[in-house]
Amino acid sequence: PKRYLQPLGLVIIILASFSCSNMIDDWKRSKSKKWILPILLIILGIQIILNLKPIDSRNRFEQEAAQWIHTNLPTGSRIYYDYGRMRYYVEGDSSSRYLVSWEEIERLISSDDIIHYDYLVVHIPKKDYHHQQVLEDRFGKPLAAFENQRGKRLLIYRVHP
């Protein structure tokens, strides 16, 4: 909801800065649209409350995985990331912002291009158990797993045993 309310709040702030007193006077004189100003003030209040609320820790599983990588994997390791956001969290590289498809990961594994990497960091939702099974058959159990409560999961595999 924040991404929808923030632009609306910005518009309200701009309008209020230019014509706050006129808006209140018009609201007092108006007979038909008395509900608009209270609704806008309620929405602005909700936005302020939501912005002051701390970030939900369930959405931090990727940052936690990045911290784990920094702590537990050797410096200079060659890591394949299936998502540019993970590469940014770990290495600060923002050149790629897309999620690699499962078909591309399968191609990487089946063509043995994966041998150029030491570790594989991949997003596998809980509902895609078959994909996890394919990776475990090839690389064994994941070194680490991070997930949120909405079924998103990130797994880290060692490519070379």
Short mmCIF file of N, CA and C in Angstrom, two decimals:
data_model
loop_
_atom_site.label_atom_id
_atom_site.label_comp_id
_atom_site.label_asym_id
_atom_site.label_seq_id
_atom_site.Cartn_x
_atom_site.Cartn_y
_atom_site.Cartn_z
N PRO A 1 0.80 -1.21 0.00
CA PRO A 1 0.00 0.00 0.00
C PRO A 1 0.85 1.27 0.00
N LYS A 2 2.07 1.19 0.53
CA LYS A 2 2.90 2.39 0.60
C LYS A 2 3.17 2.97 -0.78
N ARG A 3 3.43 2.10 -1.74
CA ARG A 3 3.80 2.62 -3.06
C ARG A 3 2.64 3.33 -3.74
N TYR A 4 1.41 3.06 -3.30
CA TYR A 4 0.26 3.77 -3.85
C TYR A 4 -0.05 5.04 -3.06
N LEU A 5 0.17 4.98 -1.77
CA LEU A 5 -0.17 6.12 -0.92
C LEU A 5 0.89 7.22 -0.96
N GLN A 6 2.14 6.89 -1.19
CA GLN A 6 3.18 7.90 -1.18
C GLN A 6 3.00 8.96 -2.26
N PRO A 7 2.73 8.59 -3.50
CA PRO A 7 2.51 9.64 -4.50
C PRO A 7 1.28 10.50 -4.17
N LEU A 8 0.26 9.87 -3.66
CA LEU A 8 -0.94 10.63 -3.27
C LEU A 8 -0.60 11.59 -2.14
N GLY A 9 0.18 11.15 -1.18
CA GLY A 9 0.59 12.02 -0.09
C GLY A 9 1.42 13.19 -0.58
N LEU A 10 2.29 12.94 -1.55
CA LEU A 10 3.10 14.02 -2.12
C LEU A 10 2.22 15.07 -2.78
N VAL A 11 1.23 14.64 -3.53
CA VAL A 11 0.30 15.57 -4.18
C VAL A 11 -0.45 16.37 -3.13
N ILE A 12 -0.88 15.71 -2.08
CA ILE A 12 -1.62 16.41 -1.02
C ILE A 12 -0.73 17.45 -0.35
N ILE A 13 0.52 17.11 -0.09
CA ILE A 13 1.44 18.05 0.54
C ILE A 13 1.66 19.27 -0.35
N ILE A 14 1.84 19.04 -1.64
CA ILE A 14 2.04 20.16 -2.56
C ILE A 14 0.80 21.05 -2.61
N LEU A 15 -0.37 20.43 -2.74
CA LEU A 15 -1.61 21.21 -2.75
C LEU A 15 -1.80 21.97 -1.44
N ALA A 16 -1.50 21.33 -0.35
CA ALA A 16 -1.68 21.95 0.95
C ALA A 16 -0.74 23.13 1.14
N SER A 17 0.46 23.02 0.62
CA SER A 17 1.41 24.12 0.79
C SER A 17 0.97 25.38 0.05
N PHE A 18 0.24 25.25 -1.04
CA PHE A 18 -0.20 26.41 -1.81
C PHE A 18 -1.58 26.94 -1.40
N SER A 19 -2.42 26.05 -0.93
CA SER A 19 -3.79 26.52 -0.72
C SER A 19 -4.49 25.86 0.47
N CYS A 20 -3.79 25.70 1.55
CA CYS A 20 -4.38 25.05 2.72
C CYS A 20 -5.59 25.83 3.24
N SER A 21 -5.44 27.13 3.40
CA SER A 21 -6.56 27.90 3.93
C SER A 21 -7.72 27.95 2.94
N ASN A 22 -7.43 28.07 1.65
CA ASN A 22 -8.50 28.07 0.65
C ASN A 22 -9.23 26.73 0.63
N MET A 23 -8.48 25.65 0.78
CA MET A 23 -9.09 24.33 0.76
C MET A 23 -10.05 24.16 1.96
N ILE A 24 -9.64 24.63 3.11
CA ILE A 24 -10.50 24.53 4.30
C ILE A 24 -11.73 25.41 4.15
N ASP A 25 -11.54 26.66 3.63
CA ASP A 25 -12.70 27.54 3.41
C ASP A 25 -13.67 26.94 2.41
N ASP A 26 -13.15 26.39 1.32
CA ASP A 26 -14.02 25.76 0.32
C ASP A 26 -14.74 24.55 0.92
N TRP A 27 -14.04 23.81 1.75
CA TRP A 27 -14.64 22.63 2.36
C TRP A 27 -15.80 23.04 3.28
N LYS A 28 -15.62 24.13 4.02
CA LYS A 28 -16.68 24.62 4.91
C LYS A 28 -17.89 25.11 4.13
N ARG A 29 -17.65 25.76 2.99
CA ARG A 29 -18.76 26.29 2.18
C ARG A 29 -19.44 25.23 1.34
N SER A 30 -18.74 24.20 0.97
CA SER A 30 -19.29 23.18 0.08
C SER A 30 -20.35 22.36 0.80
N LYS A 31 -21.40 22.04 0.04
CA LYS A 31 -22.48 21.22 0.60
C LYS A 31 -22.43 19.80 0.05
N SER A 32 -21.86 19.65 -1.12
CA SER A 32 -21.95 18.33 -1.76
C SER A 32 -20.71 17.46 -1.57
N LYS A 33 -19.54 18.04 -1.42
CA LYS A 33 -18.32 17.24 -1.37
C LYS A 33 -17.60 17.39 -0.04
N LYS A 34 -18.32 17.33 1.05
CA LYS A 34 -17.72 17.49 2.38
C LYS A 34 -16.87 16.27 2.78
N TRP A 35 -17.02 15.17 2.12
CA TRP A 35 -16.33 13.95 2.49
C TRP A 35 -14.90 13.87 1.93
N ILE A 36 -14.56 14.69 0.93
CA ILE A 36 -13.25 14.56 0.26
C ILE A 36 -12.09 14.91 1.19
N LEU A 37 -12.15 16.05 1.86
CA LEU A 37 -11.04 16.45 2.72
C LEU A 37 -10.81 15.48 3.88
N PRO A 38 -11.85 15.05 4.60
CA PRO A 38 -11.58 14.06 5.66
C PRO A 38 -10.98 12.76 5.14
N ILE A 39 -11.44 12.31 3.98
CA ILE A 39 -10.88 11.07 3.40
C ILE A 39 -9.40 11.28 3.07
N LEU A 40 -9.06 12.40 2.45
CA LEU A 40 -7.65 12.66 2.12
C LEU A 40 -6.79 12.77 3.37
N LEU A 41 -7.31 13.38 4.41
CA LEU A 41 -6.56 13.48 5.66
C LEU A 41 -6.37 12.11 6.32
N ILE A 42 -7.37 11.27 6.24
CA ILE A 42 -7.25 9.91 6.78
C ILE A 42 -6.19 9.13 6.01
N ILE A 43 -6.22 9.23 4.67
CA ILE A 43 -5.23 8.53 3.85
C ILE A 43 -3.82 9.03 4.16
N LEU A 44 -3.65 10.33 4.29
CA LEU A 44 -2.35 10.89 4.63
C LEU A 44 -1.89 10.40 6.01
N GLY A 45 -2.81 10.34 6.96
CA GLY A 45 -2.47 9.83 8.29
C GLY A 45 -2.04 8.38 8.24
N ILE A 46 -2.74 7.57 7.46
CA ILE A 46 -2.37 6.15 7.31
C ILE A 46 -0.97 6.05 6.70
N GLN A 47 -0.69 6.87 5.70
CA GLN A 47 0.63 6.83 5.07
C GLN A 47 1.72 7.16 6.08
N ILE A 48 1.49 8.17 6.90
CA ILE A 48 2.49 8.55 7.90
C ILE A 48 2.72 7.40 8.88
N ILE A 49 1.66 6.77 9.33
CA ILE A 49 1.78 5.65 10.26
C ILE A 49 2.54 4.49 9.62
N LEU A 50 2.22 4.17 8.36
CA LEU A 50 2.91 3.07 7.68
C LEU A 50 4.39 3.37 7.46
N ASN A 51 4.72 4.61 7.20
CA ASN A 51 6.12 4.97 7.00
C ASN A 51 6.92 4.93 8.29
N LEU A 52 6.27 5.13 9.42
CA LEU A 52 6.96 5.10 10.70
C LEU A 52 7.11 3.68 11.24
N LYS A 53 6.31 2.75 10.74
CA LYS A 53 6.36 1.36 11.17
C LYS A 53 7.66 0.71 10.69
N PRO A 54 8.33 -0.07 11.53
CA PRO A 54 9.58 -0.70 11.10
C PRO A 54 9.34 -1.71 9.97
N ILE A 55 10.38 -1.93 9.18
CA ILE A 55 10.31 -2.88 8.07
C ILE A 55 10.12 -4.29 8.62
N ASP A 56 9.27 -5.04 7.97
CA ASP A 56 8.99 -6.42 8.38
C ASP A 56 10.23 -7.28 8.16
N SER A 57 10.70 -7.95 9.19
CA SER A 57 11.92 -8.74 9.09
C SER A 57 11.75 -9.95 8.18
N ARG A 58 10.51 -10.35 7.87
CA ARG A 58 10.30 -11.48 6.96
C ARG A 58 10.79 -11.16 5.55
N ASN A 59 10.90 -9.88 5.21
CA ASN A 59 11.34 -9.51 3.88
C ASN A 59 12.85 -9.36 3.79
N ARG A 60 13.56 -9.68 4.83
CA ARG A 60 15.00 -9.50 4.87
C ARG A 60 15.78 -10.79 4.59
N PHE A 61 15.12 -11.82 4.09
CA PHE A 61 15.82 -13.09 3.92
C PHE A 61 16.97 -12.98 2.91
N GLU A 62 16.85 -12.13 1.90
CA GLU A 62 17.95 -11.97 0.94
C GLU A 62 19.13 -11.24 1.57
N GLN A 63 18.85 -10.22 2.40
CA GLN A 63 19.94 -9.53 3.08
C GLN A 63 20.63 -10.46 4.07
N GLU A 64 19.86 -11.31 4.74
CA GLU A 64 20.45 -12.28 5.66
C GLU A 64 21.32 -13.28 4.91
N ALA A 65 20.87 -13.70 3.73
CA ALA A 65 21.68 -14.61 2.90
C ALA A 65 22.97 -13.92 2.46
N ALA A 66 22.90 -12.65 2.09
CA ALA A 66 24.10 -11.91 1.69
C ALA A 66 25.08 -11.82 2.85
N GLN A 67 24.57 -11.59 4.04
CA GLN A 67 25.44 -11.54 5.22
C GLN A 67 26.08 -12.91 5.47
N TRP A 68 25.33 -13.97 5.29
CA TRP A 68 25.85 -15.32 5.46
C TRP A 68 26.96 -15.58 4.44
N ILE A 69 26.76 -15.15 3.22
CA ILE A 69 27.78 -15.34 2.17
C ILE A 69 29.06 -14.61 2.55
N HIS A 70 28.93 -13.38 3.01
CA HIS A 70 30.12 -12.61 3.43
C HIS A 70 30.86 -13.29 4.57
N THR A 71 30.11 -13.89 5.47
CA THR A 71 30.70 -14.49 6.66
C THR A 71 31.27 -15.88 6.40
N ASN A 72 30.60 -16.69 5.59
CA ASN A 72 30.94 -18.11 5.50
C ASN A 72 31.63 -18.57 4.22
N LEU A 73 31.56 -17.80 3.16
CA LEU A 73 32.21 -18.23 1.92
C LEU A 73 33.56 -17.52 1.77
N PRO A 74 34.55 -18.22 1.23
CA PRO A 74 35.88 -17.62 1.09
C PRO A 74 35.86 -16.39 0.18
N THR A 75 36.67 -15.42 0.50
CA THR A 75 36.79 -14.22 -0.34
C THR A 75 37.32 -14.63 -1.70
N GLY A 76 36.76 -14.06 -2.75
CA GLY A 76 37.19 -14.38 -4.11
C GLY A 76 36.48 -15.57 -4.71
N SER A 77 35.51 -16.13 -4.01
CA SER A 77 34.76 -17.26 -4.56
C SER A 77 33.97 -16.81 -5.79
N ARG A 78 33.88 -17.71 -6.75
CA ARG A 78 33.08 -17.42 -7.95
C ARG A 78 31.67 -17.91 -7.67
N ILE A 79 30.74 -16.98 -7.63
CA ILE A 79 29.37 -17.28 -7.22
C ILE A 79 28.42 -16.95 -8.37
N TYR A 80 27.56 -17.90 -8.71
CA TYR A 80 26.51 -17.65 -9.70
C TYR A 80 25.24 -17.24 -8.96
N TYR A 81 24.73 -16.06 -9.28
CA TYR A 81 23.50 -15.55 -8.68
C TYR A 81 22.39 -15.63 -9.73
N ASP A 82 21.24 -16.14 -9.33
CA ASP A 82 20.13 -16.19 -10.27
C ASP A 82 19.33 -14.89 -10.29
N TYR A 83 19.71 -13.94 -9.44
CA TYR A 83 18.96 -12.70 -9.34
C TYR A 83 19.94 -11.55 -9.12
N GLY A 84 19.80 -10.53 -9.95
CA GLY A 84 20.70 -9.38 -9.86
C GLY A 84 20.66 -8.70 -8.52
N ARG A 85 19.51 -8.74 -7.84
CA ARG A 85 19.41 -8.10 -6.54
C ARG A 85 20.35 -8.78 -5.53
N MET A 86 20.46 -10.10 -5.60
CA MET A 86 21.39 -10.80 -4.70
C MET A 86 22.83 -10.40 -4.99
N ARG A 87 23.18 -10.29 -6.27
CA ARG A 87 24.53 -9.86 -6.63
C ARG A 87 24.81 -8.47 -6.07
N TYR A 88 23.80 -7.62 -6.10
CA TYR A 88 23.96 -6.27 -5.55
C TYR A 88 24.17 -6.33 -4.04
N TYR A 89 23.38 -7.15 -3.34
CA TYR A 89 23.52 -7.25 -1.88
C TYR A 89 24.90 -7.77 -1.48
N VAL A 90 25.44 -8.68 -2.26
CA VAL A 90 26.71 -9.30 -1.89
C VAL A 90 27.91 -8.50 -2.41
N GLU A 91 27.86 -8.13 -3.69
CA GLU A 91 29.03 -7.53 -4.33
C GLU A 91 28.89 -6.05 -4.62
N GLY A 92 27.68 -5.52 -4.52
CA GLY A 92 27.47 -4.11 -4.86
C GLY A 92 27.35 -3.87 -6.35
N ASP A 93 27.25 -4.94 -7.15
CA ASP A 93 27.14 -4.83 -8.60
C ASP A 93 25.67 -4.76 -8.99
N SER A 94 25.27 -3.67 -9.61
CA SER A 94 23.86 -3.52 -9.98
C SER A 94 23.67 -3.58 -11.50
N SER A 95 24.56 -4.26 -12.20
CA SER A 95 24.47 -4.31 -13.66
C SER A 95 23.30 -5.16 -14.14
N SER A 96 22.83 -6.08 -13.33
CA SER A 96 21.73 -6.95 -13.73
C SER A 96 20.63 -6.87 -12.67
N ARG A 97 19.39 -6.73 -13.12
CA ARG A 97 18.28 -6.61 -12.18
C ARG A 97 17.19 -7.64 -12.42
N TYR A 98 17.46 -8.64 -13.19
CA TYR A 98 16.41 -9.60 -13.52
C TYR A 98 16.64 -10.94 -12.84
N LEU A 99 15.57 -11.70 -12.75
CA LEU A 99 15.61 -13.05 -12.19
C LEU A 99 15.79 -14.04 -13.34
N VAL A 100 16.80 -14.86 -13.24
CA VAL A 100 17.07 -15.86 -14.28
C VAL A 100 16.00 -16.94 -14.20
N SER A 101 15.51 -17.36 -15.34
CA SER A 101 14.45 -18.38 -15.37
C SER A 101 15.01 -19.75 -14.98
N TRP A 102 14.11 -20.63 -14.56
CA TRP A 102 14.52 -21.98 -14.19
C TRP A 102 15.11 -22.70 -15.41
N GLU A 103 14.59 -22.44 -16.58
CA GLU A 103 15.10 -23.07 -17.80
C GLU A 103 16.57 -22.70 -18.03
N GLU A 104 16.92 -21.45 -17.75
CA GLU A 104 18.31 -21.01 -17.90
C GLU A 104 19.20 -21.69 -16.87
N ILE A 105 18.72 -21.87 -15.66
CA ILE A 105 19.50 -22.56 -14.64
C ILE A 105 19.70 -24.02 -15.03
N GLU A 106 18.65 -24.66 -15.53
CA GLU A 106 18.78 -26.05 -16.00
C GLU A 106 19.79 -26.15 -17.13
N ARG A 107 19.75 -25.20 -18.07
CA ARG A 107 20.70 -25.20 -19.17
C ARG A 107 22.13 -25.05 -18.64
N LEU A 108 22.31 -24.16 -17.67
CA LEU A 108 23.63 -23.94 -17.08
C LEU A 108 24.16 -25.22 -16.44
N ILE A 109 23.29 -25.94 -15.75
CA ILE A 109 23.70 -27.18 -15.07
C ILE A 109 23.95 -28.30 -16.08
N SER A 110 23.05 -28.46 -17.04
CA SER A 110 23.17 -29.58 -17.98
C SER A 110 24.33 -29.39 -18.96
N SER A 111 24.68 -28.15 -19.27
CA SER A 111 25.79 -27.92 -20.22
C SER A 111 27.13 -27.87 -19.50
N ASP A 112 27.13 -28.06 -18.20
CA ASP A 112 28.34 -28.01 -17.37
C ASP A 112 29.01 -26.64 -17.37
N ASP A 113 28.30 -25.59 -17.77
CA ASP A 113 28.84 -24.23 -17.63
C ASP A 113 28.95 -23.84 -16.16
N ILE A 114 28.25 -24.57 -15.31
CA ILE A 114 28.26 -24.26 -13.88
C ILE A 114 29.62 -24.54 -13.25
N ILE A 115 30.45 -25.36 -13.92
CA ILE A 115 31.76 -25.69 -13.33
C ILE A 115 32.69 -24.47 -13.24
N HIS A 116 32.33 -23.38 -13.90
CA HIS A 116 33.13 -22.16 -13.82
C HIS A 116 32.86 -21.39 -12.53
N TYR A 117 31.94 -21.91 -11.72
CA TYR A 117 31.57 -21.24 -10.46
C TYR A 117 31.85 -22.17 -9.29
N ASP A 118 32.06 -21.58 -8.12
CA ASP A 118 32.27 -22.35 -6.90
C ASP A 118 30.96 -22.56 -6.15
N TYR A 119 30.05 -21.60 -6.25
CA TYR A 119 28.79 -21.66 -5.50
C TYR A 119 27.64 -21.21 -6.39
N LEU A 120 26.47 -21.74 -6.09
CA LEU A 120 25.24 -21.39 -6.80
C LEU A 120 24.26 -20.83 -5.78
N VAL A 121 23.78 -19.60 -6.02
CA VAL A 121 22.79 -18.97 -5.17
C VAL A 121 21.52 -18.83 -6.00
N VAL A 122 20.48 -19.55 -5.59
CA VAL A 122 19.29 -19.65 -6.43
C VAL A 122 18.01 -19.52 -5.60
N HIS A 123 17.02 -18.86 -6.19
CA HIS A 123 15.70 -18.72 -5.57
C HIS A 123 14.83 -19.90 -6.03
N ILE A 124 14.38 -20.69 -5.08
CA ILE A 124 13.48 -21.81 -5.37
C ILE A 124 12.29 -21.71 -4.42
N PRO A 125 11.10 -21.34 -4.91
CA PRO A 125 9.94 -21.27 -4.00
C PRO A 125 9.64 -22.63 -3.39
N LYS A 126 9.05 -22.62 -2.21
CA LYS A 126 8.71 -23.88 -1.53
C LYS A 126 7.85 -24.78 -2.40
N LYS A 127 6.97 -24.18 -3.20
CA LYS A 127 6.05 -24.98 -4.01
C LYS A 127 6.76 -25.71 -5.15
N ASP A 128 7.99 -25.30 -5.51
CA ASP A 128 8.74 -25.92 -6.60
C ASP A 128 9.73 -26.94 -6.05
N TYR A 129 9.21 -27.92 -5.33
CA TYR A 129 10.07 -28.92 -4.71
C TYR A 129 10.87 -29.69 -5.77
N HIS A 130 10.29 -29.90 -6.93
CA HIS A 130 10.99 -30.63 -8.00
C HIS A 130 12.29 -29.92 -8.39
N HIS A 131 12.27 -28.60 -8.46
CA HIS A 131 13.48 -27.85 -8.81
C HIS A 131 14.56 -28.05 -7.76
N GLN A 132 14.17 -28.02 -6.50
CA GLN A 132 15.14 -28.24 -5.44
C GLN A 132 15.70 -29.65 -5.53
N GLN A 133 14.87 -30.62 -5.87
CA GLN A 133 15.32 -32.00 -5.99
C GLN A 133 16.35 -32.16 -7.11
N VAL A 134 16.14 -31.46 -8.22
CA VAL A 134 17.10 -31.49 -9.33
C VAL A 134 18.46 -30.96 -8.87
N LEU A 135 18.44 -29.86 -8.12
CA LEU A 135 19.69 -29.28 -7.62
C LEU A 135 20.35 -30.18 -6.59
N GLU A 136 19.57 -30.79 -5.71
CA GLU A 136 20.15 -31.68 -4.70
C GLU A 136 20.73 -32.94 -5.33
N ASP A 137 20.11 -33.44 -6.40
CA ASP A 137 20.67 -34.61 -7.09
C ASP A 137 22.04 -34.29 -7.67
N ARG A 138 22.23 -33.07 -8.10
CA ARG A 138 23.51 -32.67 -8.72
C ARG A 138 24.54 -32.20 -7.69
N PHE A 139 24.12 -31.41 -6.71
CA PHE A 139 25.07 -30.76 -5.80
C PHE A 139 24.97 -31.23 -4.35
N GLY A 140 24.00 -32.04 -4.01
CA GLY A 140 23.80 -32.44 -2.63
C GLY A 140 22.93 -31.42 -1.90
N LYS A 141 22.88 -31.56 -0.58
CA LYS A 141 22.07 -30.65 0.23
C LYS A 141 22.62 -29.23 0.15
N PRO A 142 21.76 -28.22 0.25
CA PRO A 142 22.25 -26.85 0.22
C PRO A 142 23.09 -26.54 1.46
N LEU A 143 24.07 -25.66 1.29
CA LEU A 143 24.89 -25.22 2.42
C LEU A 143 24.05 -24.39 3.38
N ALA A 144 23.14 -23.60 2.83
CA ALA A 144 22.29 -22.74 3.64
C ALA A 144 20.98 -22.49 2.90
N ALA A 145 19.94 -22.24 3.67
CA ALA A 145 18.63 -21.92 3.11
C ALA A 145 18.04 -20.74 3.89
N PHE A 146 17.47 -19.81 3.16
CA PHE A 146 16.84 -18.64 3.76
C PHE A 146 15.47 -18.50 3.13
N GLU A 147 14.47 -18.18 3.96
CA GLU A 147 13.12 -18.08 3.41
C GLU A 147 12.30 -17.08 4.19
N ASN A 148 11.21 -16.65 3.56
CA ASN A 148 10.26 -15.80 4.26
C ASN A 148 8.98 -16.60 4.47
N GLN A 149 8.00 -16.01 5.10
CA GLN A 149 6.78 -16.75 5.42
C GLN A 149 5.78 -16.79 4.28
N ARG A 150 6.12 -16.20 3.15
CA ARG A 150 5.23 -16.23 2.00
C ARG A 150 5.65 -17.27 0.97
N GLY A 151 6.60 -18.12 1.32
CA GLY A 151 6.98 -19.21 0.44
C GLY A 151 8.17 -18.94 -0.45
N LYS A 152 8.77 -17.75 -0.36
CA LYS A 152 9.96 -17.47 -1.13
C LYS A 152 11.16 -18.05 -0.37
N ARG A 153 12.09 -18.63 -1.13
CA ARG A 153 13.22 -19.28 -0.49
C ARG A 153 14.47 -19.10 -1.34
N LEU A 154 15.60 -18.96 -0.70
CA LEU A 154 16.88 -18.81 -1.36
C LEU A 154 17.81 -19.91 -0.86
N LEU A 155 18.40 -20.64 -1.77
CA LEU A 155 19.27 -21.77 -1.42
C LEU A 155 20.68 -21.52 -1.93
N ILE A 156 21.65 -21.93 -1.17
CA ILE A 156 23.07 -21.76 -1.54
C ILE A 156 23.70 -23.15 -1.64
N TYR A 157 24.24 -23.48 -2.81
CA TYR A 157 24.85 -24.78 -3.06
C TYR A 157 26.33 -24.62 -3.36
N ARG A 158 27.11 -25.62 -2.95
CA ARG A 158 28.51 -25.68 -3.35
C ARG A 158 28.55 -26.46 -4.67
N VAL A 159 29.17 -25.87 -5.68
CA VAL A 159 29.22 -26.50 -7.01
C VAL A 159 30.24 -27.62 -7.02
N HIS A 160 31.43 -27.36 -6.46
CA HIS A 160 32.49 -28.37 -6.43
C HIS A 160 32.56 -28.96 -5.03
N PRO A 161 32.41 -30.30 -4.93
CA PRO A 161 32.45 -30.92 -3.60
C PRO A 161 33.83 -30.87 -2.95
#
